[in-house]
């Protein structure tokens, strides 16, 4: 766009409660702007004192998303990539700890020449630098600020972005996402918590340009009137976001509300004609009830928080829509399979074993892989899921004590063993093999057929790898090592040579899947599941 020599910034804050869908709202604003021909970048500022998301417990924090350049980030980065269909980098995910660590290292190196180092201005201007860097080259840079306004941790970030609005007049806009609870006994929506949160934001010196109202159901007009009155902003600037049947409807809802014009006017931009057809097609694909349903068992070990497997499930859903079937997936508790055996898996048309860490539930995963192998049941093993398929194959070929050294350091037959240079780093942050790595696929393999190529790049997050010393055992059980690193040292993909679809990858293909363009490995699983189901229906 010719009239945007300088990047504009949209800051998205949240009020009332966490878990509002602020990430989806921010990503959807990005999607709508992109549909208008605007070059958009996105960034999450996380208030935790952690340096990155790598060591956070997935049970509490949900999935750890990995960028192509190997940053371990919050799951909101996944929303940004899926909604904008872009690959972002470590610049797009900043946690407090990372900024503080750099600041303190600078102080130790004498950089401040004896000055006091303070939250304002040192930390705040450091935050500004991170924001400016991530936004470089974009027309609009959207920054989501983690946490809830009023949290002690978010103060420095809010102060930094308030100052940015002063430093860059006319180039910063604010969106505040609030929650309006419904009280069923009095049948009323209550705006008081939202009013309080808008007041808190004003107290910090930030006046929102737009307030997005999240609620459990459709909101009556009086809610808009009250938010407008107490927030001191025009009614057109209050956008209602009741729960949607699919998250991919949110860009459409935002577009229809016309809020884009609030940004364009403020920023003095002339957008292109909107291209919303992609979103309408996606909404239709995601909400249609299809004739057939495939049943996929997802063998999981972190069952108390489904967000742990967010990108995996989004990839499975996208594959089902692409093949025009309904997806019915069950969480299968790996520990229950360990205790009660794998017999219950016969009800599924396909199995997916995702990534994970630690020893809990691993024997259950091995049992699932073995069941799929022996029963021609489609199987996709991702990272840990591939490693456990290798353990299952080695045991099937007679190496009964085959195991991963993640479970048994010093094991006699470590078919999965620690990568060179990783010893002793097992509990340290940022030390896994992370981000994009190439893989060369064997000609004539299932992997080649699925990818349609012999040279691929996928994102990684692992410390252990397949031990090629035992290749003869894997092959005896029918497994072939069908993808390797270019120097042949690391095994990247495995597959069963006498099976409709038994495939594993050391990487995390789910991160590159898109709602309208499912990753080929997930698409392959769903296609194989459909074939299996049709066969069993006619049997
Ligand atoms: N725990 C395994 C490893 O470190 C698998 C990792 C994963 O599934 N992401 O190699």
XYZ file of C-alpha atoms and ligand atoms in Angstrom:
549
model
C 0.000 0.000 0.000
C 1.521 3.269 -1.163
C 0.288 5.353 1.750
C 1.945 3.321 4.500
C 5.594 4.135 4.667
C 5.451 3.727 8.396
C 4.082 0.822 10.351
C 0.906 1.359 12.346
C 0.265 -0.546 15.564
C -2.851 -2.118 17.024
C -2.544 -3.134 20.672
C -4.987 -5.739 21.959
C -5.568 -5.900 25.708
C -7.922 -8.034 27.763
C -10.137 -7.347 30.746
C -12.298 -9.114 33.356
C -10.960 -12.668 32.975
C -8.245 -14.571 31.148
C -9.055 -17.209 28.544
C -11.385 -14.838 26.713
C -10.222 -15.678 23.237
C -8.070 -12.562 23.015
C -5.623 -14.437 20.767
C -8.395 -15.468 18.365
C -9.734 -11.905 18.373
C -6.280 -10.463 17.613
C -5.669 -13.069 14.901
C -9.098 -12.385 13.388
C -8.415 -8.644 13.233
C -5.218 -9.574 11.405
C -7.118 -11.837 9.029
C -9.658 -9.122 8.171
C -6.916 -6.566 7.520
C -5.001 -9.051 5.389
C -8.178 -9.721 3.398
C -8.093 -5.992 2.620
C -4.648 -6.241 1.045
C -2.790 -4.901 4.065
C 0.564 -6.382 5.064
C 0.042 -7.509 8.644
C 2.444 -8.873 11.235
C 1.589 -10.087 14.728
C 3.242 -10.352 18.103
C 2.403 -11.657 21.551
C 3.852 -9.950 24.587
C 3.597 -12.402 27.435
C 3.726 -11.127 30.974
C 5.268 -14.234 32.549
C 8.795 -13.918 33.851
C 9.760 -17.008 31.863
C 12.224 -16.497 29.033
C 10.185 -18.603 26.600
C 7.391 -21.202 26.728
C 9.724 -24.198 26.465
C 9.714 -25.196 30.110
C 6.085 -24.325 30.847
C 3.905 -27.229 31.871
C 1.612 -28.082 28.930
C -1.034 -29.219 31.379
C -1.436 -25.703 32.694
C -0.353 -23.590 29.787
C -1.480 -25.629 26.783
C 0.524 -26.389 23.682
C 4.040 -25.101 23.186
C 4.040 -23.796 19.611
C 7.304 -23.775 17.674
C 8.212 -21.205 15.018
C 10.282 -22.010 11.942
C 13.341 -20.398 13.515
C 12.949 -22.541 16.611
C 11.302 -20.301 19.209
C 9.206 -22.164 21.781
C 6.152 -19.970 22.107
C 2.723 -19.593 23.540
C -0.126 -21.270 21.631
C -1.476 -17.925 20.414
C 1.298 -17.920 17.809
C -0.491 -20.930 16.340
C -3.700 -18.915 16.013
C -1.762 -16.121 14.294
C -0.176 -18.488 11.785
C -3.417 -20.319 11.044
C -5.541 -17.190 10.683
C -3.026 -15.178 8.676
C -1.526 -18.105 6.786
C 1.952 -16.757 7.488
C 5.022 -18.129 9.239
C 6.231 -15.871 12.032
C 9.539 -15.895 13.900
C 10.844 -15.580 17.443
C 10.369 -11.795 17.124
C 6.624 -12.445 17.290
C 6.713 -14.022 20.727
C 8.258 -12.171 23.620
C 8.020 -13.095 27.273
C 8.982 -10.708 30.055
C 11.862 -12.915 31.126
C 13.573 -12.576 27.752
C 13.506 -8.795 27.876
C 14.600 -8.719 31.508
C 17.423 -11.168 30.873
C 18.802 -8.975 28.072
C 18.420 -5.870 30.193
C 20.218 -7.401 33.158
C 22.988 -8.775 30.942
C 23.416 -5.274 29.508
C 23.608 -3.845 33.022
C 26.245 -6.416 34.005
C 28.338 -5.608 30.966
C 28.501 -1.964 32.031
C 26.256 -0.721 29.242
C 24.422 1.758 31.490
C 27.646 3.470 32.670
C 26.540 3.843 36.264
C 22.952 4.951 35.646
C 20.078 3.565 37.719
C 18.267 0.937 35.668
C 14.511 1.377 36.023
C 11.217 -0.080 34.828
C 10.480 3.352 33.326
C 12.255 4.239 31.080
C 14.681 1.328 30.624
C 12.371 -1.667 30.606
C 9.605 0.200 28.800
C 11.888 1.440 26.027
C 13.307 -2.064 25.687
C 9.725 -3.342 25.204
C 9.177 -0.650 22.575
C 12.293 -1.812 20.711
C 10.976 -5.397 20.591
C 7.630 -4.166 19.244
C 9.214 -1.940 16.604
C 11.541 -4.703 15.450
C 8.755 -7.268 15.050
C 6.634 -4.755 13.140
C 9.356 -3.678 10.716
C 8.239 -3.766 7.100
C 4.524 -4.281 7.857
C 1.673 -1.881 7.154
C 0.006 -2.826 10.424
C 1.572 -4.653 13.347
C -0.863 -6.214 15.817
C 0.402 -6.712 19.348
C -1.518 -8.845 21.824
C -0.673 -8.151 25.438
C -1.017 -11.240 27.609
C -2.775 -11.299 30.954
C -5.594 -9.092 32.140
C -5.525 -5.340 32.668
C -5.062 -4.846 36.409
C -2.587 -7.735 36.779
C 0.569 -6.501 38.410
C 2.691 -8.204 35.740
C 1.210 -6.351 32.781
C 1.929 -2.840 34.128
C 5.287 -2.378 32.366
C 3.861 -3.544 29.029
C 0.829 -1.269 29.241
C 3.014 1.658 30.193
C 5.320 0.891 27.255
C 2.491 0.843 24.729
C 0.916 3.952 26.231
C 4.229 5.704 25.609
C 4.357 4.325 22.087
C 1.040 6.030 21.348
C 2.608 9.295 22.514
C 5.789 8.766 20.514
C 3.938 7.807 17.320
C 0.835 9.989 17.139
C -1.886 8.724 14.811
C -0.107 5.415 14.372
C -1.370 3.450 17.394
C -4.839 2.056 18.069
C -6.145 0.087 21.040
C -8.625 -2.770 21.172
C -9.852 -3.925 24.568
C -11.492 -7.349 24.812
C -13.904 -7.739 27.735
C -16.244 -10.398 29.027
C -19.902 -9.822 29.835
C -21.293 -12.617 32.036
C -24.886 -13.832 31.866
C -26.740 -14.371 35.134
C -29.306 -17.038 34.432
C -31.428 -16.469 37.561
C -32.150 -12.847 36.678
C -31.783 -13.480 32.914
C -29.444 -10.525 32.542
C -26.100 -9.754 30.998
C -23.939 -7.871 33.478
C -21.659 -5.138 32.167
C -20.219 -3.988 35.504
C -16.982 -6.047 35.335
C -16.405 -4.734 31.796
C -17.020 -1.163 32.960
C -14.510 -1.610 35.772
C -11.935 -2.979 33.410
C -12.397 -0.076 30.964
C -11.947 2.276 33.917
C -8.736 0.475 34.909
C -7.451 0.900 31.368
C -8.310 4.611 31.370
C -6.524 4.924 34.716
C -3.345 3.718 32.999
C -3.876 6.357 30.328
C -5.186 4.187 27.507
C -8.479 4.973 25.759
C -9.592 2.047 23.628
C -10.630 2.772 20.034
C -12.638 -0.448 19.963
C -14.112 -2.646 22.674
C -14.785 -6.267 21.727
C -17.393 -7.897 23.927
C -17.160 -11.647 24.504
C -20.194 -13.462 25.862
C -21.732 -16.906 26.068
C -24.609 -16.015 23.780
C -26.099 -13.315 21.538
C -26.114 -9.955 23.289
C -29.069 -7.567 23.519
C -28.650 -3.918 22.418
C -28.574 -2.532 25.929
C -25.153 -4.133 26.421
C -23.716 -2.176 23.506
C -25.344 1.024 24.778
C -23.912 0.611 28.249
C -20.408 -0.311 27.086
C -20.485 2.670 24.735
C -21.681 5.034 27.461
C -19.332 3.887 30.216
C -16.405 3.278 27.900
C -16.788 6.687 26.309
C -16.671 5.420 22.750
C -19.185 5.455 19.878
C -21.596 2.545 19.519
C -20.019 1.540 16.190
C -16.793 0.938 18.087
C -18.365 -1.728 20.300
C -18.244 -5.101 18.587
C -20.162 -8.102 19.865
C -18.409 -11.456 19.836
C -20.718 -14.103 21.283
C -19.442 -17.703 21.249
C -19.229 -18.877 17.656
C -19.950 -22.304 16.151
C -16.415 -22.228 14.746
C -13.533 -19.904 15.604
C -13.092 -19.297 11.873
C -16.345 -17.306 11.911
C -14.774 -14.549 14.024
C -13.057 -12.784 11.063
C -16.419 -12.664 9.257
C -18.173 -11.275 12.355
C -15.504 -8.610 12.765
C -15.646 -7.732 9.087
C -19.452 -7.399 9.166
C -19.241 -5.122 12.199
C -17.308 -2.636 10.042
C -14.629 -2.013 12.652
C -11.912 -2.071 9.980
C -12.951 1.467 9.090
C -12.141 2.698 12.565
C -8.523 1.672 11.944
C -8.414 2.907 8.348
C -9.749 6.330 9.343
C -7.422 6.654 12.291
C -4.406 5.549 10.271
C -5.373 7.452 7.123
C -5.283 4.298 5.002
C -7.225 3.383 1.881
C -7.786 -0.370 1.894
C -8.371 -2.608 -1.110
C -11.673 -4.350 -1.825
C -12.103 -7.133 0.737
C -11.426 -10.757 -0.178
C -13.607 -12.569 2.327
C -14.604 -15.543 0.130
C -11.873 -17.690 1.702
C -13.465 -17.206 5.121
C -16.983 -17.921 3.913
C -15.814 -21.147 2.326
C -14.018 -22.126 5.495
C -17.049 -21.381 7.689
C -19.150 -23.539 5.417
C -16.608 -26.384 5.432
C -16.326 -26.220 9.220
C -20.048 -26.123 10.001
C -21.504 -28.508 7.406
C -22.862 -31.826 8.667
C -21.438 -34.380 6.249
C -22.877 -37.761 5.406
C -19.958 -39.779 6.765
C -18.010 -39.594 9.993
C -14.510 -40.891 10.676
C -13.499 -41.903 14.158
C -9.962 -41.103 15.158
C -8.475 -42.080 18.503
C -5.968 -39.548 19.770
C -3.711 -41.274 22.258
C -2.920 -38.627 24.805
C -1.070 -38.287 28.072
C -2.039 -34.733 29.053
C -5.783 -35.193 29.270
C -6.735 -32.435 31.656
C -6.110 -29.638 29.166
C -7.129 -30.169 25.558
C -5.233 -27.030 24.533
C -2.096 -29.133 24.886
C -2.874 -30.661 21.504
C -4.443 -27.592 19.900
C -2.556 -27.572 16.589
C -2.875 -31.356 16.227
C -6.653 -31.179 16.597
C -6.934 -28.182 14.256
C -4.927 -30.125 11.666
C -7.187 -33.180 12.056
C -10.297 -31.021 11.724
C -8.942 -29.334 8.598
C -8.199 -32.748 7.084
C -11.761 -33.923 7.809
C -13.307 -30.805 6.209
C -11.035 -31.184 3.207
C -12.290 -34.747 2.723
C -15.878 -33.762 3.474
C -16.401 -36.020 6.452
C -17.325 -35.276 10.054
C -14.554 -35.826 12.538
C -15.334 -37.719 15.699
C -12.232 -37.945 17.809
C -11.798 -39.461 21.222
C -9.093 -38.791 23.718
C -7.655 -42.185 24.508
C -5.804 -42.243 27.816
C -2.400 -43.830 27.176
C -2.226 -44.982 30.790
C -5.570 -46.814 30.505
C -4.312 -48.669 27.410
C -1.247 -49.574 29.440
C -3.479 -51.074 32.142
C -6.321 -52.593 30.126
C -4.721 -53.400 26.758
C -5.342 -52.046 23.269
C -8.500 -54.039 22.395
C -10.774 -50.991 22.655
C -8.958 -49.419 19.683
C -10.878 -51.592 17.228
C -13.692 -49.012 17.271
C -11.504 -46.441 15.484
C -10.861 -45.847 11.808
C -7.462 -44.362 12.573
C -5.051 -43.554 15.396
C -2.928 -40.512 16.059
C -0.180 -40.508 18.678
C 1.073 -36.959 19.236
C 4.241 -35.631 20.848
C 5.086 -35.585 24.521
C 7.805 -35.799 27.135
C 8.591 -38.081 30.068
C 7.851 -41.722 30.757
C 4.227 -41.655 31.883
C 1.891 -43.447 29.458
C 4.675 -44.529 27.092
C 3.943 -48.240 27.333
C 0.340 -47.457 26.373
C 1.591 -45.674 23.276
C 3.803 -48.616 22.350
C 0.771 -50.901 22.694
C -1.265 -48.628 20.412
C 1.449 -48.591 17.753
C 1.701 -52.374 17.915
C -2.069 -52.744 17.641
C -2.190 -50.452 14.588
C 0.735 -52.290 13.008
C -0.834 -55.719 13.478
C -4.388 -54.731 12.557
C -3.838 -52.606 9.454
C -5.258 -49.650 11.367
C -4.149 -46.264 9.948
C -1.588 -44.677 12.272
C 0.118 -41.310 12.372
C 2.901 -40.984 14.935
C 4.184 -37.515 15.668
C 7.551 -37.156 17.377
C 7.016 -39.247 20.534
C 4.346 -41.139 18.554
C 6.935 -42.066 15.944
C 9.499 -42.993 18.585
C 7.056 -45.374 20.279
C 6.242 -46.985 16.902
C 9.969 -47.718 16.549
C 10.027 -49.277 20.037
C 6.982 -51.400 19.099
C 8.639 -52.602 15.883
C 11.938 -53.492 17.575
C 10.101 -55.503 20.216
C 8.006 -57.241 17.569
C 11.225 -58.263 15.820
C 12.472 -59.923 18.996
C 14.329 -57.145 20.794
C 12.088 -57.483 23.813
C 13.808 -54.946 26.046
C 13.899 -52.237 23.383
C 13.158 -48.903 25.003
C 13.806 -45.171 24.784
C 16.612 -43.844 26.930
C 14.277 -40.997 27.851
C 12.578 -43.604 30.084
C 15.581 -45.695 30.970
C 18.883 -43.846 30.825
C 21.648 -46.426 30.316
C 19.220 -49.002 28.839
C 20.726 -52.095 27.196
C 18.851 -51.615 23.915
C 18.065 -47.920 23.520
C 16.336 -47.910 20.131
C 15.526 -44.286 20.874
C 18.573 -42.571 22.297
C 19.763 -39.120 23.172
C 21.149 -36.997 20.344
C 24.822 -36.212 20.363
C 25.474 -33.073 22.389
C 22.197 -33.304 24.326
C 23.493 -35.278 27.327
C 23.067 -33.515 30.629
C 20.738 -30.889 29.204
C 17.540 -32.827 29.882
C 15.881 -30.200 32.045
C 17.330 -26.990 30.613
C 15.446 -24.460 28.505
C 15.988 -23.727 24.809
C 18.300 -26.707 24.262
C 16.126 -29.122 22.278
C 16.570 -29.563 18.517
C 14.203 -26.793 17.518
C 12.657 -25.326 14.405
C 13.057 -26.060 10.697
C 15.247 -28.925 9.526
C 15.331 -30.553 6.099
C 14.532 -34.188 5.434
C 15.330 -36.287 2.386
C 12.631 -38.819 1.596
C 13.312 -42.185 0.024
C 12.052 -42.538 -3.540
C 9.039 -44.814 -3.927
C 8.029 -44.541 -0.256
C 4.609 -43.756 1.164
C 6.145 -40.533 2.531
C 7.109 -39.488 -0.999
C 3.615 -40.270 -2.230
C 1.993 -38.278 0.552
C 4.294 -35.249 0.283
C 4.629 -35.418 -3.493
C 8.305 -34.617 -3.011
C 11.569 -36.072 -1.747
C 12.828 -32.867 -0.124
C 10.824 -31.423 2.701
C 11.282 -29.096 5.652
C 9.409 -29.481 8.933
C 9.586 -27.942 12.393
C 11.117 -29.907 15.226
C 11.124 -30.026 19.012
C 12.885 -33.062 20.407
C 15.958 -34.314 22.227
C 15.924 -38.040 21.432
C 16.242 -39.789 18.072
C 16.011 -43.170 16.370
C 19.084 -45.362 16.913
C 20.107 -46.704 13.505
C 22.224 -49.412 15.114
C 19.042 -51.480 15.332
C 17.811 -50.905 11.769
C 17.754 -54.632 10.968
C 15.175 -55.155 13.727
C 12.932 -52.355 12.477
C 13.109 -53.748 8.969
C 12.362 -57.263 10.155
C 9.127 -55.925 11.659
C 8.272 -54.219 8.352
C 9.342 -50.669 9.236
C 11.396 -48.692 6.812
C 13.346 -45.552 7.685
C 11.913 -43.554 4.813
C 13.140 -40.050 5.653
C 16.514 -38.909 6.945
C 18.482 -35.743 7.529
C 20.547 -34.851 4.424
C 23.702 -36.407 5.958
C 21.749 -39.563 6.808
C 22.591 -39.358 10.499
C 19.135 -38.573 11.885
C 15.975 -40.508 11.130
C 13.193 -38.096 10.229
C 10.433 -40.431 9.017
C 9.407 -44.064 9.314
C 6.679 -46.112 7.683
C 5.394 -49.667 7.542
C 5.921 -51.245 4.154
C 2.992 -53.638 4.340
C 0.230 -51.472 5.693
C -2.348 -49.069 4.235
C -1.098 -46.065 6.253
C 1.391 -46.421 9.058
C 3.654 -43.430 9.116
C 5.686 -41.501 11.659
C 7.620 -38.269 11.688
C 10.194 -36.927 14.121
C 8.899 -33.441 13.306
C 5.691 -31.583 14.161
C 3.711 -31.263 10.928
C 0.725 -29.856 12.836
C 2.439 -26.463 13.063
C 2.388 -26.036 9.293
C -1.203 -27.161 8.769
C -3.758 -24.534 7.778
C -7.548 -24.641 8.222
C -8.105 -24.456 4.462
C -4.983 -26.444 3.548
C -4.514 -29.418 5.868
C -1.031 -30.825 6.240
C -0.580 -33.818 3.923
C 0.195 -36.276 6.740
C -3.131 -35.508 8.452
C -4.929 -35.532 5.140
C -3.378 -38.945 4.475
C -4.553 -40.274 7.854
C -8.132 -39.147 7.270
C -8.130 -40.531 3.705
C -6.866 -43.911 4.957
C -9.443 -43.848 7.775
C -12.228 -43.268 5.235
C -11.028 -46.237 3.135
C -10.879 -48.469 6.200
C -14.349 -47.444 7.257
C -15.809 -48.083 3.811
C -14.151 -51.486 3.738
C -15.525 -52.484 7.109
C -18.990 -51.236 6.087
C -19.018 -53.482 3.031
C -17.358 -56.445 4.789
N 10.330 -36.678 24.351
C 10.750 -36.939 23.029
C 12.082 -36.269 22.691
O 12.511 -35.409 23.397
C 9.692 -36.528 22.029
C 9.489 -35.061 21.960
C 8.191 -34.675 21.320
O 7.307 -35.498 21.135
N 8.033 -33.413 21.022
O 12.695 -36.598 21.710
